[in-house]
Amino acid sequence: MLSLLIVTLSTCAASAAIDKRLDVPAGYVAAPYYPAPHGGWTSDWSESYRKASLIVSNLTLAEKTNITAGSGIFMGRCVGNTGSALRADIPQLCLQDGPLGVRNSDHNTAFPPGITVGATFDKDLMHARGVAIGEEFRGKGVNVHLGPSVGPLGRKPRGGRNWEGFGADPVLQGFGGSLTIEGVQSVGVIATIKHFIGNEQEQYRMYSLVQPGISSNIDDRTLHELYLWPFAEGVRSGVGAVMVAYNAVNGSACSQNSYLINNLLKDELGFQGFVMSDWLAQISGVPSTLAGLDMSMPGDINTIPLLGNSYWMYEYSRAILNGSVPVDRLDDSVTRILAAWFQMGQDQSYPEPNFSTNTQDAEGPLYPGALVSPTGVVNEFVVVNTSEHAEVARNISRDAITLLKNNNGSLPLTRNATLKVFGTDAEKNPDGINSCSDQGCDKGTLGMGWGSGSARYPYMDSPIDGFKSRGANYTFFNTDSFPSNSNPTTGDTAIVFINADSGENYITVENNPGDRTSANLNAWHNGDQLVKDVAAKYTNVIVIIHTVGPILLEAWHDLPSVSAILIAHLPGQEAGDALMQVLYGDVSPSGHLPYTIPKSESDYPASASLVGFELGQPQDTFSEGLYIDYRHFNKEAITPRYAFGHGLSYTTFTYTNATITSVTPLTAIPPTRPAKGATPSYSTAIPPASEAYWPANFNRIWRYLYSWLEKADADAAAAAANTSTYPYPAGYSNVQKAGPAAGGVQGGNPALFDIAYNISVVVTNTGRRSGKAVAQLYVQYPTGIDVDTPIIQLRDFAKTAELAGGESQTLEVRVTRKDVSVWDVGRQNWVVPSVEGDYGVWVGAASDALALRCGTASETCEEGVASPV
Ligand code: NOJ
């Protein structure tokens, strides 16, 4: 341990040594992969690379290293602020959280988070939210939006940040993430897909002075088929940035893991943008550089930030001068960053930041992290939230609401129903809707979890606001203990609000350090008891749950008076009217569970529980492999309380008249990938030391990070230049590779995304009320193949428009080559295990409600078939 600390502290540039990884269980490998692939080889980025390379070839060493790192924590208006190259008109870039809206700002929309978006199963809403988020970030002058989050994937139901992503399935995450990216980037903002990768729990995630970050030990097949999948989709959508996670994978920190960054991300997935560290996730200088990291955020060293020390910036200049880092590595990083900037058109009158993440005041220190800072205007209170954005947010909140149970048609409510409303979750936080920094408390209506993925609410339209504006006949008991004065009367409808929260590790809420360690999967604030007490006195009880993820319902689910249960997920600012529209039947609920709800926590694989304290590096071994969430429940034949994808409506739908058409014929192995195109080429000579000298008479701000060196230091570094003395990692080579067979364009070999089968299905509303239906498509691999696969796996989905009773709509869904392949670890390629085999393509309303099967062998579809699970 001690040696690790010494290495961590001393891994700045010239003195760096390659740290020996700590042991992980046998079979979990992060094989070295060098060098970092140059970007620019796909045709869709070539023009941006051309523009970037013209600039890079004229930048000095110190200008280049200034662009690759932040100016220091709290050293600017945004949560991350790169250095500039003003001589070349390259401004500082503003990087800002988070996935659901502009964090720590004003006049922004607090959109519903990813988990709610996932529950809509609505691709149009996923995209519309991305556009709206992009418009707000652009309006605030943010260059780089730090979202979407598709990792954690949701392997651990108690994991703190699952709610920032779209659900416990790679395909749902894949669509949620890529449609968000396409929306955000359509208005010129660089999106950041995060956290790469395996960041499935909050505790022990970070490397610190006392402990290395947790190692997520993931085998190559599981990595490809589950955790990497949504990242591949994001890269395919042209995402401009990737943020690496805090944790290690297979013993090697994600920020310096060449297997992950160089191999999987930049070569196999063909990622053309830049890779940034999570905040203080960088733990070394040269090793992280060689492993493919392009940008250090916020720029400081991880152990003791805020003292003006960096692994990069001035140290990166030194490392180039003394030959520790090959010049082409720096040039590639800078080119990637500027290419992303050009790719989004940010060279064309892009707004400058007009807000501060550090304060709500109009004026304040420009560099709050500095000991002495100039002051000035930091918040200009630019209004970016529009009524159109609020409508997108409201529509998502509404269309995510998931009706789990509805006995005797107790929902929708009649206009004049007499309501008794219980639970503090029904009304705004009495201390103020933004009274807890980064929403780090669970008080009042729960619209989002806590941490960097939160935003300040411009308002909170609470459920009580909703009842009020409906003119509902209600009495509200703003308590989580059953009140003695509620006076139950025949004909009353009781509505109970409960919730479950979680968040990011740097805040502990009610003894939950991000992950739900204390609350477990139970409702917070004795919610179960409240429901039971209400159910003992009232005969018609409706339970409404705001939750970050799975929650146990068993304590009261089967009580005869509990007639209806709604999961309203996390509605952001739009909790009230969205819910009213569903409760009163203006619309039918159309959300579906983006995860399984179990009957007991012990129903999950034991390996998916939270890892506790361990001496040394905590080890989190993903030994359940592909079998997370519904894949596990199906394999073990465990009946959940509610299956993945479950969600009722006020009406009923049929799925009929399906057709399946083969489109691109399959072969066992995909056709040969296209070769890489040309990438920019620059001089590889070490630049003169003078390019890193401090400018004369420069007014330095103490603790601010700069890329210059004292003349003597720069000269000494240049004098020491001798690449042969640097202890390059095992397997190091500086010769660019052709790239793996599984690569080819952004996302991988383009043939992986060829459509193998098109499926159409007629969805008919067979009831009287109008409503929207979701068609979920799951693939079942043929029997008799020699590779183990989950029984069914979600591969696509589509949602109808609002259908009136009797109305039909034909939905189109598809199956790609990748959807019927498995990752063959030996061949390092996607292989179709049975080209002639009969894949079952199941379509229906939930993972356990599949009665329509199309067979790929017969190319016919059959209705009324027994569900495969
Ligand atoms: C750490 C979080 O993990 C990441 O998601 C966030 O973007 C950064 N902090 C910046 O706040």
PDB file of N, CA, C and O and ligand atoms in Angstrom, residues 79 97 103 146 161 164 194-195 199 205 243 246 278-279 452 504, ligand 1:
ATOM      1  N   VAL A  79     -17.783  23.870 -13.919  1.00  0.00           N
ATOM      2  CA  VAL A  79     -17.228  22.813 -13.065  1.00  0.00           C
ATOM      3  C   VAL A  79     -15.880  22.343 -13.627  1.00  0.00           C
ATOM      4  O   VAL A  79     -15.004  21.893 -12.894  1.00  0.00           O
ATOM      5  N   ASP A  97     -21.868  20.029 -15.541  1.00  0.00           N
ATOM      6  CA  ASP A  97     -22.902  19.035 -15.244  1.00  0.00           C
ATOM      7  C   ASP A  97     -24.262  19.631 -15.562  1.00  0.00           C
ATOM      8  O   ASP A  97     -24.399  20.864 -15.621  1.00  0.00           O
ATOM      9  N   ARG A 103     -26.463  22.271 -13.962  1.00  0.00           N
ATOM     10  CA  ARG A 103     -26.324  22.161 -12.494  1.00  0.00           C
ATOM     11  C   ARG A 103     -25.957  23.518 -11.897  1.00  0.00           C
ATOM     12  O   ARG A 103     -25.248  24.309 -12.514  1.00  0.00           O
ATOM     13  N   LEU A 146     -21.893  17.523 -19.551  1.00  0.00           N
ATOM     14  CA  LEU A 146     -21.391  16.308 -18.900  1.00  0.00           C
ATOM     15  C   LEU A 146     -22.505  15.280 -18.727  1.00  0.00           C
ATOM     16  O   LEU A 146     -22.905  14.917 -17.631  1.00  0.00           O
ATOM     17  N   ARG A 161     -26.189   5.848  -8.220  1.00  0.00           N
ATOM     18  CA  ARG A 161     -26.404   6.750  -9.357  1.00  0.00           C
ATOM     19  C   ARG A 161     -27.118   6.102 -10.537  1.00  0.00           C
ATOM     20  O   ARG A 161     -27.100   6.650 -11.641  1.00  0.00           O
ATOM     21  N   GLU A 164     -29.438   8.244 -12.800  1.00  0.00           N
ATOM     22  CA  GLU A 164     -28.962   9.192 -13.814  1.00  0.00           C
ATOM     23  C   GLU A 164     -29.023   8.574 -15.210  1.00  0.00           C
ATOM     24  O   GLU A 164     -29.042   9.287 -16.211  1.00  0.00           O
ATOM     25  N   LYS A 194     -20.805   8.976 -20.177  1.00  0.00           N
ATOM     26  CA  LYS A 194     -20.049   8.633 -18.967  1.00  0.00           C
ATOM     27  C   LYS A 194     -20.770   7.534 -18.213  1.00  0.00           C
ATOM     28  O   LYS A 194     -21.945   7.285 -18.500  1.00  0.00           O
ATOM     29  N   HIS A 195     -20.180   6.871 -17.267  1.00  0.00           N
ATOM     30  CA  HIS A 195     -18.793   6.896 -16.829  1.00  0.00           C
ATOM     31  C   HIS A 195     -18.185   5.599 -17.321  1.00  0.00           C
ATOM     32  O   HIS A 195     -18.688   4.526 -16.985  1.00  0.00           O
ATOM     33  N   ASN A 199     -18.689   1.455 -13.285  1.00  0.00           N
ATOM     34  CA  ASN A 199     -18.843   2.259 -12.057  1.00  0.00           C
ATOM     35  C   ASN A 199     -20.185   1.920 -11.398  1.00  0.00           C
ATOM     36  O   ASN A 199     -21.081   2.727 -11.341  1.00  0.00           O
ATOM     37  N   ARG A 205     -15.249   4.286  -4.761  1.00  0.00           N
ATOM     38  CA  ARG A 205     -15.011   4.468  -6.198  1.00  0.00           C
ATOM     39  C   ARG A 205     -13.691   5.168  -6.486  1.00  0.00           C
ATOM     40  O   ARG A 205     -13.121   4.976  -7.546  1.00  0.00           O
ATOM     41  N   MET A 243     -16.228  10.407 -20.685  1.00  0.00           N
ATOM     42  CA  MET A 243     -15.619  10.584 -19.361  1.00  0.00           C
ATOM     43  C   MET A 243     -15.312   9.207 -18.769  1.00  0.00           C
ATOM     44  O   MET A 243     -16.208   8.367 -18.686  1.00  0.00           O
ATOM     45  N   TYR A 246     -14.140   6.631 -12.127  1.00  0.00           N
ATOM     46  CA  TYR A 246     -13.171   6.672 -11.026  1.00  0.00           C
ATOM     47  C   TYR A 246     -12.525   5.310 -10.760  1.00  0.00           C
ATOM     48  O   TYR A 246     -11.367   5.215 -10.399  1.00  0.00           O
ATOM     49  N   ASP A 278     -12.820  11.631 -15.087  1.00  0.00           N
ATOM     50  CA  ASP A 278     -13.778  12.152 -14.115  1.00  0.00           C
ATOM     51  C   ASP A 278     -12.977  13.074 -13.180  1.00  0.00           C
ATOM     52  O   ASP A 278     -11.739  13.080 -13.194  1.00  0.00           O
ATOM     53  N   TRP A 279     -13.662  13.835 -12.362  1.00  0.00           N
ATOM     54  CA  TRP A 279     -13.002  14.884 -11.575  1.00  0.00           C
ATOM     55  C   TRP A 279     -12.074  14.282 -10.516  1.00  0.00           C
ATOM     56  O   TRP A 279     -12.524  13.617  -9.594  1.00  0.00           O
ATOM     57  N   SER A 452     -23.772  15.380  -8.314  1.00  0.00           N
ATOM     58  CA  SER A 452     -23.448  16.229  -9.458  1.00  0.00           C
ATOM     59  C   SER A 452     -24.453  16.073 -10.582  1.00  0.00           C
ATOM     60  O   SER A 452     -24.502  16.898 -11.487  1.00  0.00           O
ATOM     61  N   GLU A 504     -24.902  10.568  -5.173  1.00  0.00           N
ATOM     62  CA  GLU A 504     -23.462  10.442  -5.375  1.00  0.00           C
ATOM     63  C   GLU A 504     -22.743  10.434  -4.034  1.00  0.00           C
ATOM     64  O   GLU A 504     -23.157  11.074  -3.070  1.00  0.00           O
TER      65      GLU A 504
HETATM   66  C1  NOJ B   1     -17.904  13.547 -10.502  1.00  0.00           C
HETATM   67  C2  NOJ B   1     -19.006  12.815 -11.176  1.00  0.00           C
HETATM   68  O1  NOJ B   1     -18.767  11.429 -11.104  1.00  0.00           O
HETATM   69  C3  NOJ B   1     -19.201  13.213 -12.626  1.00  0.00           C
HETATM   70  O2  NOJ B   1     -20.343  12.575 -13.132  1.00  0.00           O
HETATM   71  C4  NOJ B   1     -19.309  14.698 -12.735  1.00  0.00           C
HETATM   72  O3  NOJ B   1     -19.535  15.069 -14.074  1.00  0.00           O
HETATM   73  C5  NOJ B   1     -18.050  15.324 -12.188  1.00  0.00           C
HETATM   74  N1  NOJ B   1     -17.880  14.946 -10.796  1.00  0.00           N
HETATM   75  C6  NOJ B   1     -18.034  16.838 -12.292  1.00  0.00           C
HETATM   76  O4  NOJ B   1     -18.895  17.366 -11.353  1.00  0.00           O
END
